């Protein structure tokens, strides 16, 4: 299954086309709505741009089941306030895609609300991922994420050797998914502190996958890490990904971090899982664990140095749009969705 | 340009086919040899398996110039000692691809020397990348890497705002590329200490790219970060990648890390480069900077816990093969080569 | 540029997403409408299902220009009469995709009006092709088709050595494009005769392309013939394609049909063009000429032998839907559009 | 499974890399040799350039079985006589890829023996196809071809409703595969007549496939006709393809050519097979039947009009190389091999 996302923040709609969908699968539309609701802004810690985000399925579903032919869904944009952007459309926002996009698209890209670069494009991504997730669930695969770090506050990491499916499903119910509730409260305080200063804050999301079958993947450009990372960096704001122990491998010795293998109930398991469930580019049957870092939302209320592209001179930018001081709680389901699309792509790849 | 690598560690040869090669380009074969020499084991800090590593070009080059049709090169395997592996071929090495590969390939994969999972496969990768690098150089793009961390020792990072081409080319001359020589000496001591205990050590390679044109890339699955990371994880042992400030974004506020923009000599530049030269998934004209973490070589001399796949029982493994206590100094050119292939893929993608 | 078509005949809408669209191109929407009008049924010689066929652009266009990001357009289905199909949905129509589709999609495909197999899906194809055609026109490439054969009646073929752009544009103005008006009248009579008997008739469309640049294409799986044929067979009813002299090559000698080369005004030309402008899989600068055969519309009014898939027994089928006795006059613009998409795919492929 | 062919006619070797090969398959190397022998020139009716054509497998096979990792095989070029070409390398051969290739590759392509455009590249294609054919055979799929037409002589076509596997295997044993032996003798006379005049002759190959499973394929760009045709046009000299009744559909009515359906032994079959086993772009369980036309070998002994590319003036060309007066008897196995690669690509595509 492949996906293609389209749309601009202030255009008529955003949407997605899914291709090579398995046929005859009864979609749980309520579950899709629940997942999309997790991403939707609801005021409070997030932007005051609130959208209904109801996907309209145009094709590929008949009598509640997938037909197997391309599935297109669109989500109307309703609550757009383009006037927020009109005054500043020649002033690219620092650390946004505005300037590089302006060069890439020869100035023809839709600048309103970030256009195609907007976080709004993650709505159809969650829709698509929620479908992939249902296919995976039928195969016994579950995906869940929590906020591992926000600002200076860290959550307890997953125990990589054992990530129960129930825990992953529980995390999906949380508006602010953490393993350590106290850390969660401290994170919220961190976000409010940033918000109160017209600032934003970054963080790390850790994602766990249970039940992914041993033997999926291959060495080289289509290894599990390559496919997952390709999908993760398609999520705006992601600037790094690591698997298992990740960057902590650098300071370690092989004898400390190699994952010993044992036979348990007739099955080969590892008694550690520093590799995050992937060895040689292939899933090895242990839980898949990876971390993605998201940079602080670049749209902040503080004045910033930028340039005026029409006059080609220095300028000051004050952003008046509606923005999240921290995107991470809404991003957890986006990361899970992108992971679902990546994992399903690999599982459905086929090779007789 | 795309590449496809083939071969097994103890088979007749490893090699690569490059497709969509620009026609009429005069290859600098000496430069290719120099790059390959950087990867080649030479004893001392690396494995005692020493190979000539002379690529034989079978197609795609005529009278010293690329023809534009597929370019195939093979590198013979000569110094193979398969007997090192015969005794242990039912004992998958912890943290290696052995077990997952056994499941993936239904036990049919070539187990000798790791087969297709061997680091030996990076020889044709360097060959291919060295060609991509020559194409890039003609367009003013240069790539260089240094060892940012080995064990507990850290090198000085690049200044991301200014990475001179000359510095990158200098790094390519070094057998042990670091910016801070003293740090380099301490790293070597770290490696020798691990080696003396039959152990291995991991590290981080930082890669810098100068001259990559603003406007290459696009948001979504083919963004610059996605393409680079896909190529990086194809390199064995890589377990994480981050761009610019990477995982340090997590603890920061937007106002601290946003990259201010200025007009300088009629050109738009950033006065910081925390985004590592990429915003909105597109190159923004600043140097590209990224970090990859490599886990410690899993093949260590110490006894390890594993399983016997034929008897399906626990077993102890003592590895007698020839292995590197630290792969990073040889891996720098591999990372640069994979980066060259990724960057050239994007630059040559075309879009009238 | 790539395209993905979605939709079912009786679903909410059909549509298309175009990716890798050049940025900043001012679309001529009137011209797109004119092309779509050529495909639209208008009664008379065609089906009485008449649709407005107004494409709604959801993304990828801003202020009348392409943004360069994915362009999605949808066309609402309004005039659907699913009751025509309800009675016969277990009775696959002979020579239609009904039965193979039923097996392929495990019975989950939308059977109403042929679902995703419907000729209605060519509406978004023409929309997409009309955009590709505008990009091509800017590069001096023009595409036009005429009805070379319907039933037993044949039109005059193109002179392959010289196909003026003006002629191609003229053909695009014709509701029933032929080079020989008398042949055209005889063809119409042939169609009416078939229609009056509740029958249908097949034919051949010949397509010519002027101005396609010499040197585009390559030998192997992505040769010009491969790319064009791949796009042509995506058009329902197409069962054969031939280039230049096509199947008549079989009865010829090399000395008769080789295309002699000459220098003319400092340019290399061929004095014959039996190869239809393609040699070695590459465009050689001569007009591209190819023929596609379309089978008679399988939906005919006469009773036919089929099976009842629910009872798994023989059955008789009488089709009451609204169908074209001959699809060719409406298909000319579809063939041109598919050609435009194929040719633009090749021209925009890039290779520095 | 995908394939990539490399090599030039007078370079060190030609070869192929197969990717996504099923693991653990015991290759029948003798059968591969038999298939390659069918393509090999042996004097008499074909070129006097005789090559051993022994493929050397460099990777992807271990202990006689496929490993599942990329399989590379090379075939050395030994009997090259480049001096045949030296004198005429500025004189592109009419109807060859020489001129278009010269433009495409900016004059850098290897001109000796046609370089990458040479029919010699079909040797690795047959090697690759012979492997695909073994995979298909295990699934009950058999492929065979016969010479349907050479010059003015026609063979009896397949009965499309019933193409026994035994007949297909028998055809594979024939050096000159025809269904009607008398027609075969007349064809040989036709070839000798052309050869005696320094001329060449074209023809049509009809290919039949038994046992291909109903339900493989899909509508659109990846339909069975699209995939097969894409692979067929990668074979040099192919200028047209048609499925089932092909171009004869043009003169027919729907009532004549629709394929009636019946239940037979609990299975749905068609009592005619004018669609050549494909409806809606999907295999419908009937034998697959298609025809490809091959133009007369353009390399003929008679003097021809061409141009001198260095002087940019008209010139006469007399070709002294060694060429086949008719390629069809050697091409039958090439067509079958390309078909095997196309069909296996579709069967192994996967979709859970």
Short mmCIF file of N, CA and C in Angstrom, two decimals, chain A residues 178-244:
data_model
loop_
_atom_site.label_atom_id
_atom_site.label_comp_id
_atom_site.label_asym_id
_atom_site.label_seq_id
_atom_site.Cartn_x
_atom_site.Cartn_y
_atom_site.Cartn_z
N UNK A 178 1.96 9.62 28.39
CA UNK A 178 3.25 9.42 29.07
C UNK A 178 3.15 8.14 29.90
N UNK A 179 4.30 7.60 30.24
CA UNK A 179 4.31 6.41 31.11
C UNK A 179 4.33 6.84 32.58
N UNK A 180 4.93 8.00 32.84
CA UNK A 180 5.07 8.51 34.20
C UNK A 180 4.21 9.78 34.31
N UNK A 181 3.08 9.65 35.02
CA UNK A 181 2.11 10.76 35.06
C UNK A 181 2.73 12.04 35.62
N UNK A 182 3.61 11.89 36.62
CA UNK A 182 4.24 13.07 37.21
C UNK A 182 5.09 13.80 36.16
N UNK A 183 5.81 13.00 35.36
CA UNK A 183 6.60 13.63 34.30
C UNK A 183 5.67 14.36 33.34
N UNK A 184 4.52 13.78 33.07
CA UNK A 184 3.55 14.40 32.18
C UNK A 184 3.11 15.77 32.69
N UNK A 185 2.85 15.84 33.99
CA UNK A 185 2.44 17.13 34.55
C UNK A 185 3.56 18.16 34.43
N UNK A 186 4.78 17.71 34.69
CA UNK A 186 5.92 18.63 34.57
C UNK A 186 6.09 19.10 33.13
N UNK A 187 5.84 18.19 32.18
CA UNK A 187 5.92 18.58 30.77
C UNK A 187 4.89 19.66 30.44
N UNK A 188 3.67 19.47 30.92
CA UNK A 188 2.63 20.46 30.65
C UNK A 188 3.03 21.84 31.20
N UNK A 189 3.62 21.81 32.37
CA UNK A 189 4.08 23.08 32.96
C UNK A 189 5.14 23.71 32.06
N UNK A 190 6.02 22.90 31.55
CA UNK A 190 7.07 23.37 30.64
C UNK A 190 6.46 24.04 29.40
N UNK A 191 5.42 23.41 28.87
CA UNK A 191 4.76 23.95 27.68
C UNK A 191 4.08 25.29 28.01
N UNK A 192 3.37 25.32 29.15
CA UNK A 192 2.67 26.55 29.52
C UNK A 192 3.65 27.68 29.76
N UNK A 193 4.79 27.34 30.33
CA UNK A 193 5.81 28.36 30.56
C UNK A 193 6.29 28.95 29.24
N UNK A 194 6.54 28.06 28.27
CA UNK A 194 6.96 28.54 26.95
C UNK A 194 5.86 29.39 26.32
N UNK A 195 4.64 28.89 26.39
CA UNK A 195 3.51 29.59 25.78
C UNK A 195 3.34 30.98 26.37
N UNK A 196 3.49 31.07 27.67
CA UNK A 196 3.27 32.34 28.34
C UNK A 196 4.29 33.38 27.89
N UNK A 197 5.42 32.92 27.38
CA UNK A 197 6.43 33.86 26.88
C UNK A 197 6.36 34.00 25.36
N UNK A 198 5.28 33.50 24.76
CA UNK A 198 5.17 33.59 23.29
C UNK A 198 6.21 32.71 22.61
N UNK A 199 6.60 31.65 23.31
CA UNK A 199 7.68 30.80 22.80
C UNK A 199 7.14 29.37 22.58
N UNK A 200 7.99 28.49 22.11
CA UNK A 200 7.58 27.10 21.86
C UNK A 200 8.67 26.18 22.39
N UNK A 201 8.38 24.89 22.44
CA UNK A 201 9.36 23.95 22.98
C UNK A 201 9.30 22.64 22.20
N UNK A 202 10.47 21.99 22.06
CA UNK A 202 10.56 20.74 21.30
C UNK A 202 10.49 19.51 22.18
N UNK A 203 10.74 18.36 21.59
CA UNK A 203 10.69 17.15 22.40
C UNK A 203 10.98 15.89 21.59
N UNK A 204 10.86 14.77 22.29
CA UNK A 204 11.13 13.47 21.68
C UNK A 204 9.91 12.58 21.89
N UNK A 205 9.50 11.91 20.83
CA UNK A 205 8.43 10.90 20.94
C UNK A 205 9.07 9.53 20.78
N UNK A 206 8.71 8.63 21.70
CA UNK A 206 9.19 7.25 21.56
C UNK A 206 8.01 6.39 21.11
N UNK A 207 8.27 5.57 20.13
CA UNK A 207 7.20 4.75 19.55
C UNK A 207 7.55 3.28 19.71
N UNK A 208 6.58 2.50 20.13
CA UNK A 208 6.78 1.06 20.29
C UNK A 208 5.81 0.28 19.43
N UNK A 209 6.27 -0.87 18.96
CA UNK A 209 5.45 -1.73 18.10
C UNK A 209 5.53 -3.15 18.62
N UNK A 210 4.39 -3.74 18.87
CA UNK A 210 4.38 -5.14 19.32
C UNK A 210 3.83 -6.02 18.22
N UNK A 211 4.31 -7.24 18.16
CA UNK A 211 3.73 -8.24 17.26
C UNK A 211 4.20 -8.17 15.83
N UNK A 212 5.18 -7.30 15.53
CA UNK A 212 5.63 -7.23 14.14
C UNK A 212 6.43 -8.49 13.82
N UNK A 213 6.07 -9.17 12.73
CA UNK A 213 6.64 -10.50 12.51
C UNK A 213 8.14 -10.50 12.19
N UNK A 214 8.83 -11.44 12.80
CA UNK A 214 10.24 -11.68 12.51
C UNK A 214 10.41 -12.03 11.04
N UNK A 215 11.43 -11.44 10.40
CA UNK A 215 11.74 -11.80 9.02
C UNK A 215 11.24 -10.81 7.99
N UNK A 216 10.52 -9.79 8.40
CA UNK A 216 10.09 -8.77 7.43
C UNK A 216 11.20 -7.73 7.29
N UNK A 217 11.45 -7.32 6.09
CA UNK A 217 12.53 -6.35 5.82
C UNK A 217 13.64 -6.99 5.02
N UNK A 218 14.68 -6.25 4.78
CA UNK A 218 15.82 -6.77 4.02
C UNK A 218 16.98 -5.80 4.16
N UNK A 219 18.22 -6.27 3.96
CA UNK A 219 19.34 -5.34 4.04
C UNK A 219 19.30 -4.34 2.87
N UNK A 220 19.93 -3.20 3.05
CA UNK A 220 20.04 -2.23 1.97
C UNK A 220 19.01 -1.13 2.06
N UNK A 221 18.71 -0.53 0.92
CA UNK A 221 17.89 0.68 0.88
C UNK A 221 16.45 0.48 1.34
N UNK A 222 16.00 -0.77 1.38
CA UNK A 222 14.64 -1.01 1.85
C UNK A 222 14.61 -1.71 3.19
N UNK A 223 15.66 -1.51 3.99
CA UNK A 223 15.68 -2.12 5.32
C UNK A 223 14.62 -1.45 6.20
N UNK A 224 14.28 -2.11 7.30
CA UNK A 224 13.21 -1.61 8.16
C UNK A 224 13.52 -0.20 8.64
N UNK A 225 14.76 0.05 9.01
CA UNK A 225 15.11 1.41 9.46
C UNK A 225 14.96 2.42 8.34
N UNK A 226 15.34 2.04 7.12
CA UNK A 226 15.22 2.99 6.00
C UNK A 226 13.77 3.32 5.73
N UNK A 227 12.92 2.32 5.73
CA UNK A 227 11.51 2.57 5.40
C UNK A 227 10.84 3.38 6.50
N UNK A 228 11.10 3.00 7.75
CA UNK A 228 10.51 3.77 8.85
C UNK A 228 11.01 5.21 8.85
N UNK A 229 12.30 5.39 8.67
CA UNK A 229 12.83 6.77 8.75
C UNK A 229 12.32 7.61 7.59
N UNK A 230 12.20 6.99 6.43
CA UNK A 230 11.67 7.74 5.28
C UNK A 230 10.27 8.29 5.60
N UNK A 231 9.45 7.46 6.22
CA UNK A 231 8.09 7.92 6.56
C UNK A 231 8.10 8.92 7.70
N UNK A 232 9.04 8.78 8.63
CA UNK A 232 9.05 9.69 9.78
C UNK A 232 9.44 11.10 9.37
N UNK A 233 10.44 11.22 8.51
CA UNK A 233 10.89 12.56 8.11
C UNK A 233 9.86 13.25 7.22
N UNK A 234 8.89 12.49 6.73
CA UNK A 234 7.79 13.13 6.00
C UNK A 234 6.87 13.89 6.95
N UNK A 235 7.03 13.66 8.26
CA UNK A 235 6.24 14.39 9.26
C UNK A 235 6.96 15.71 9.55
N UNK A 236 6.28 16.84 9.36
CA UNK A 236 6.96 18.12 9.59
C UNK A 236 7.52 18.20 11.01
N UNK A 237 8.65 18.85 11.17
CA UNK A 237 9.31 19.11 12.46
C UNK A 237 10.22 17.98 12.93
N UNK A 238 10.10 16.78 12.35
CA UNK A 238 11.00 15.68 12.77
C UNK A 238 12.40 15.97 12.24
N UNK A 239 13.39 15.95 13.12
CA UNK A 239 14.78 16.23 12.72
C UNK A 239 15.75 15.12 13.09
N UNK A 240 15.24 14.02 13.64
CA UNK A 240 16.14 12.91 13.95
C UNK A 240 15.34 11.68 14.28
N UNK A 241 15.95 10.53 14.03
CA UNK A 241 15.32 9.27 14.40
C UNK A 241 16.41 8.32 14.87
N UNK A 242 16.09 7.53 15.89
CA UNK A 242 17.06 6.53 16.33
C UNK A 242 16.30 5.27 16.72
N UNK A 243 16.95 4.16 16.57
CA UNK A 243 16.34 2.85 16.83
C UNK A 243 17.00 2.23 18.06
N UNK A 244 16.16 1.67 18.94
CA UNK A 244 16.69 1.02 20.14
C UNK A 244 17.50 1.99 20.96
#
